[in-house]
XYZ file of C-alpha atoms in Angstrom:
281
model
C 0.240 0.090 -0.245
C 1.537 3.094 -0.711
C 0.065 6.361 1.146
C -0.028 10.428 0.445
C -1.572 12.428 3.113
C -5.589 11.206 3.518
C -4.881 9.702 0.400
C -4.422 5.571 0.569
C -4.657 2.915 -2.482
C -3.456 -0.414 -4.497
C -3.674 -1.774 -7.205
C -3.939 -5.630 -8.690
C -3.128 -6.863 -11.627
C -4.523 -10.412 -13.034
C -3.297 -12.050 -16.140
C -4.454 -15.839 -16.024
C -2.994 -17.085 -13.487
C -0.379 -14.506 -12.396
C -0.588 -11.738 -9.660
C 1.357 -8.749 -9.014
C -0.027 -7.033 -5.859
C 0.703 -3.753 -4.188
C -1.829 -4.359 -1.376
C -2.556 -3.340 2.163
C -1.431 -4.969 5.089
C -3.832 -8.090 5.893
C -5.734 -7.777 9.797
C -8.266 -10.021 10.553
C -11.570 -9.044 11.550
C -14.691 -10.199 11.326
C -15.922 -12.984 8.798
C -16.322 -11.830 4.924
C -20.067 -11.188 4.180
C -21.434 -8.913 1.595
C -22.909 -5.645 1.854
C -25.273 -5.369 -1.582
C -27.826 -4.008 -0.140
C -25.736 -1.213 1.410
C -27.364 2.540 1.781
C -23.875 4.124 1.434
C -23.174 3.411 -2.179
C -22.634 6.431 -4.252
C -23.689 6.254 -7.866
C -22.968 9.652 -8.526
C -19.417 8.949 -7.533
C -19.220 6.365 -9.281
C -20.324 8.178 -12.607
C -17.377 10.662 -11.747
C -14.641 8.441 -11.401
C -15.859 6.081 -14.746
C -15.818 9.697 -16.552
C -12.297 10.957 -15.291
C -11.316 7.551 -16.377
C -12.490 7.921 -20.108
C -11.253 11.392 -20.423
C -7.417 10.437 -19.380
C -7.518 7.265 -21.407
C -9.343 9.764 -24.433
C -5.853 12.495 -23.478
C -3.536 9.147 -23.744
C -5.357 7.913 -27.323
C -6.738 4.762 -25.330
C -10.426 3.577 -26.192
C -13.384 4.111 -23.394
C -14.531 1.988 -20.875
C -17.894 0.551 -21.132
C -19.579 -0.160 -17.327
C -20.335 -4.127 -16.906
C -22.755 -4.533 -14.709
C -20.911 -8.085 -13.133
C -18.080 -6.067 -12.658
C -19.928 -2.947 -10.863
C -21.587 -6.022 -8.714
C -18.336 -7.131 -7.716
C -16.678 -3.802 -7.388
C -19.757 -2.264 -5.234
C -19.570 -5.703 -3.114
C -15.742 -5.322 -2.016
C -16.200 -0.967 -1.736
C -19.049 -1.913 1.154
C -16.920 -4.345 2.932
C -13.645 -2.089 3.214
C -15.772 0.234 4.250
C -17.284 -1.381 7.056
C -14.030 -2.796 8.028
C -12.042 0.694 7.346
C -9.800 -1.412 5.925
C -7.829 -1.218 2.243
C -7.071 -4.581 0.783
C -7.876 -6.520 -2.300
C -8.681 -9.295 -0.425
C -10.595 -8.912 2.881
C -10.197 -12.002 5.639
C -12.482 -14.751 4.526
C -13.103 -12.550 1.027
C -12.548 -14.574 -2.442
C -9.537 -13.594 -4.388
C -10.199 -10.997 -7.217
C -11.027 -13.385 -10.194
C -13.757 -15.595 -7.652
C -15.282 -12.112 -7.185
C -15.812 -11.121 -10.718
C -16.602 -14.931 -11.611
C -19.590 -14.553 -8.602
C -21.323 -11.937 -10.288
C -20.064 -11.877 -13.998
C -20.995 -14.158 -16.861
C -17.989 -12.692 -19.310
C -14.724 -14.688 -20.382
C -11.773 -12.763 -19.513
C -8.512 -12.792 -20.087
C -7.467 -10.296 -18.184
C -8.639 -8.362 -15.125
C -7.419 -5.941 -12.899
C -8.298 -4.226 -9.445
C -7.375 -0.371 -8.390
C -8.911 0.438 -4.853
C -8.173 3.291 -2.683
C -9.781 5.411 0.123
C -9.761 9.350 0.577
C -12.070 12.608 0.775
C -13.696 12.879 -2.518
C -13.639 11.489 -5.646
C -10.788 14.857 -6.795
C -8.720 12.930 -4.400
C -8.766 9.114 -5.190
C -8.523 10.111 -8.962
C -5.412 12.208 -8.453
C -3.649 9.893 -6.124
C -4.625 6.863 -8.541
C -3.476 8.599 -11.819
C -0.285 10.064 -10.161
C 0.941 6.433 -8.584
C 2.419 4.638 -11.779
C 0.755 0.661 -11.521
C -2.527 2.220 -11.010
C -1.859 4.869 -13.571
C -1.422 1.805 -15.874
C -4.533 0.088 -14.474
C -6.375 3.285 -15.683
C -4.904 3.463 -18.741
C -4.149 -0.229 -20.277
C -6.035 -0.483 -23.900
C -6.421 -3.835 -23.414
C -9.422 -3.496 -20.910
C -12.183 -2.798 -22.549
C -15.209 -3.264 -19.183
C -14.670 -1.985 -16.238
C -17.204 -2.037 -12.456
C -16.924 0.531 -9.994
C -17.915 1.139 -6.623
C -17.913 3.798 -4.294
C -18.953 3.572 -0.373
C -19.028 6.173 2.306
C -18.172 5.521 5.672
C -18.230 9.127 7.581
C -16.230 11.458 5.348
C -13.967 8.634 4.024
C -15.097 6.833 0.483
C -14.000 3.786 -0.189
C -13.571 2.983 -4.111
C -12.860 0.272 -6.036
C -12.333 -0.541 -9.676
C -12.833 -4.004 -10.899
C -11.375 -3.939 -14.302
C -11.276 -6.862 -17.495
C -10.024 -7.767 -21.129
C -13.832 -9.877 -22.117
C -13.545 -11.857 -25.135
C -16.826 -13.170 -27.166
C -18.526 -16.195 -25.907
C -18.911 -19.421 -28.559
C -21.422 -22.057 -28.076
C -20.150 -25.797 -28.463
C -20.477 -26.211 -32.259
C -19.264 -22.570 -32.830
C -15.969 -23.215 -30.946
C -15.835 -26.689 -32.924
C -16.121 -25.058 -36.241
C -13.351 -22.381 -35.512
C -10.976 -24.876 -34.387
C -11.666 -26.885 -37.612
C -11.636 -23.814 -40.077
C -7.983 -22.748 -38.515
C -7.160 -26.596 -39.253
C -7.372 -26.068 -42.857
C -5.900 -22.891 -42.709
C -2.731 -24.746 -41.349
C -3.633 -27.176 -44.000
C -3.600 -24.362 -46.764
C -0.844 -22.425 -45.644
C 1.327 -25.622 -45.962
C -0.174 -26.277 -49.631
C -1.191 -29.373 -48.635
C -4.791 -30.593 -49.422
C -7.114 -30.612 -46.278
C -8.233 -32.862 -43.699
C -11.577 -34.822 -44.012
C -13.412 -34.078 -40.384
C -14.833 -36.765 -38.938
C -17.375 -37.334 -36.569
C -16.466 -38.455 -32.879
C -18.051 -37.981 -30.021
C -15.097 -39.180 -28.538
C -13.704 -36.116 -28.451
C -16.188 -33.944 -26.736
C -16.859 -37.089 -23.881
C -12.681 -36.277 -23.069
C -13.058 -32.424 -23.362
C -15.681 -32.852 -21.044
C -14.038 -35.250 -18.341
C -11.185 -33.023 -18.745
C -13.631 -29.702 -17.337
C -14.943 -32.087 -14.810
C -11.552 -33.232 -13.946
C -9.978 -29.478 -13.626
C -7.148 -30.857 -15.478
C -6.590 -31.755 -19.201
C -4.230 -35.716 -17.305
C -7.022 -37.824 -17.992
C -7.646 -40.521 -20.165
C -7.240 -40.716 -23.990
C -10.128 -41.457 -26.054
C -10.745 -44.767 -26.810
C -10.339 -44.467 -30.975
C -6.721 -42.886 -30.281
C -5.930 -41.755 -34.238
C -2.709 -41.059 -34.743
C -1.960 -37.564 -32.169
C -4.336 -36.203 -29.819
C -3.954 -32.934 -28.041
C -5.776 -31.870 -24.974
C -5.692 -28.741 -23.992
C -7.746 -25.455 -22.816
C -8.019 -21.575 -24.643
C -9.912 -18.853 -24.608
C -9.899 -18.353 -28.021
C -11.011 -21.576 -30.275
C -9.690 -20.402 -33.321
C -5.994 -20.410 -31.953
C -4.166 -23.899 -32.163
C -1.110 -24.510 -30.457
C 1.488 -24.851 -32.129
C 2.915 -28.037 -31.037
C 0.051 -29.731 -33.034
C 0.668 -27.534 -36.192
C 3.653 -29.902 -37.223
C 1.077 -33.277 -37.281
C -1.650 -31.177 -38.975
C 0.998 -30.755 -41.694
C 1.946 -33.973 -41.451
C 1.793 -35.090 -45.213
C 0.557 -38.914 -44.038
C -2.353 -37.202 -41.677
C -5.704 -37.704 -43.544
C -8.858 -36.700 -41.332
C -9.291 -34.921 -37.698
C -12.006 -34.319 -34.909
C -12.647 -32.017 -32.683
C -14.467 -31.938 -29.185
C -14.688 -29.405 -26.731
C -16.308 -27.960 -23.501
C -16.891 -24.796 -21.902
C -16.743 -24.782 -17.934
C -15.587 -22.229 -15.418
C -13.551 -24.589 -12.839
C -11.635 -23.581 -9.593
C -7.807 -23.286 -12.067
C -10.661 -21.321 -14.089
C -13.279 -19.358 -12.609
C -13.905 -17.283 -15.440
C -14.506 -20.286 -17.914
C -12.597 -21.315 -20.612
C -12.588 -24.021 -23.387
C -11.198 -27.546 -22.784
C -10.149 -29.239 -26.649
C -9.619 -32.220 -27.862
C -8.107 -32.404 -31.125
C -7.650 -36.000 -32.447
C -5.690 -36.722 -35.624
C -5.327 -40.166 -37.971
């Protein structure tokens, strides 16, 4: 936590499963509780923070942030708890981490997320402090983020603000995800100047993918019909084929393939991920 007179703030960035934190020391207090019904939320202050953030992004040549209701719910719950406990932290005692908090209120598929938290006597004080702190300014101006949820709660003369950022990806049905992967297989063959592979209908591929999602691990038994190569992987972008598969797809002896996918949220992937099985024959 970095302090400046009456302004305090902390920053958290999450990329996949790694994180960097500049958070306050944690103090053991009461058990976690979400105060969504708190009467102390300040919607006007939340709108002011959004306007200031997007003004700064415009000055930096960065696209504006769009408000997401799920992120807003997560931010408000966290601000309410900080205000009640008068404690600044990204994870209060007994509270889930950022990824889990966002997943509990939002159906977004996020490949990046981050958080700023602060308390101060006014919106202007908090915003100035955040913008003059390099890691917090980086969150506010990060061009990868396209969504935000802002929660402001008061305790006396101090406001507690949470800014939850995310990069939301488009979501697909299982059939759409499988079709995108199949299209990418065809593109790999085209670039290699090889004939298209025949797409086989293999329900084992999808069953293996769903088994992986239930186990929250790619280390599950291979399908009964294993072909000459089986690739099991997770991705948030179904159209991207792992480089490790391309040399097998390029193999002139390969004649056909089958692809199966399951989409699921797990402990490892709270915001969700596509579990893929690609079988080549």
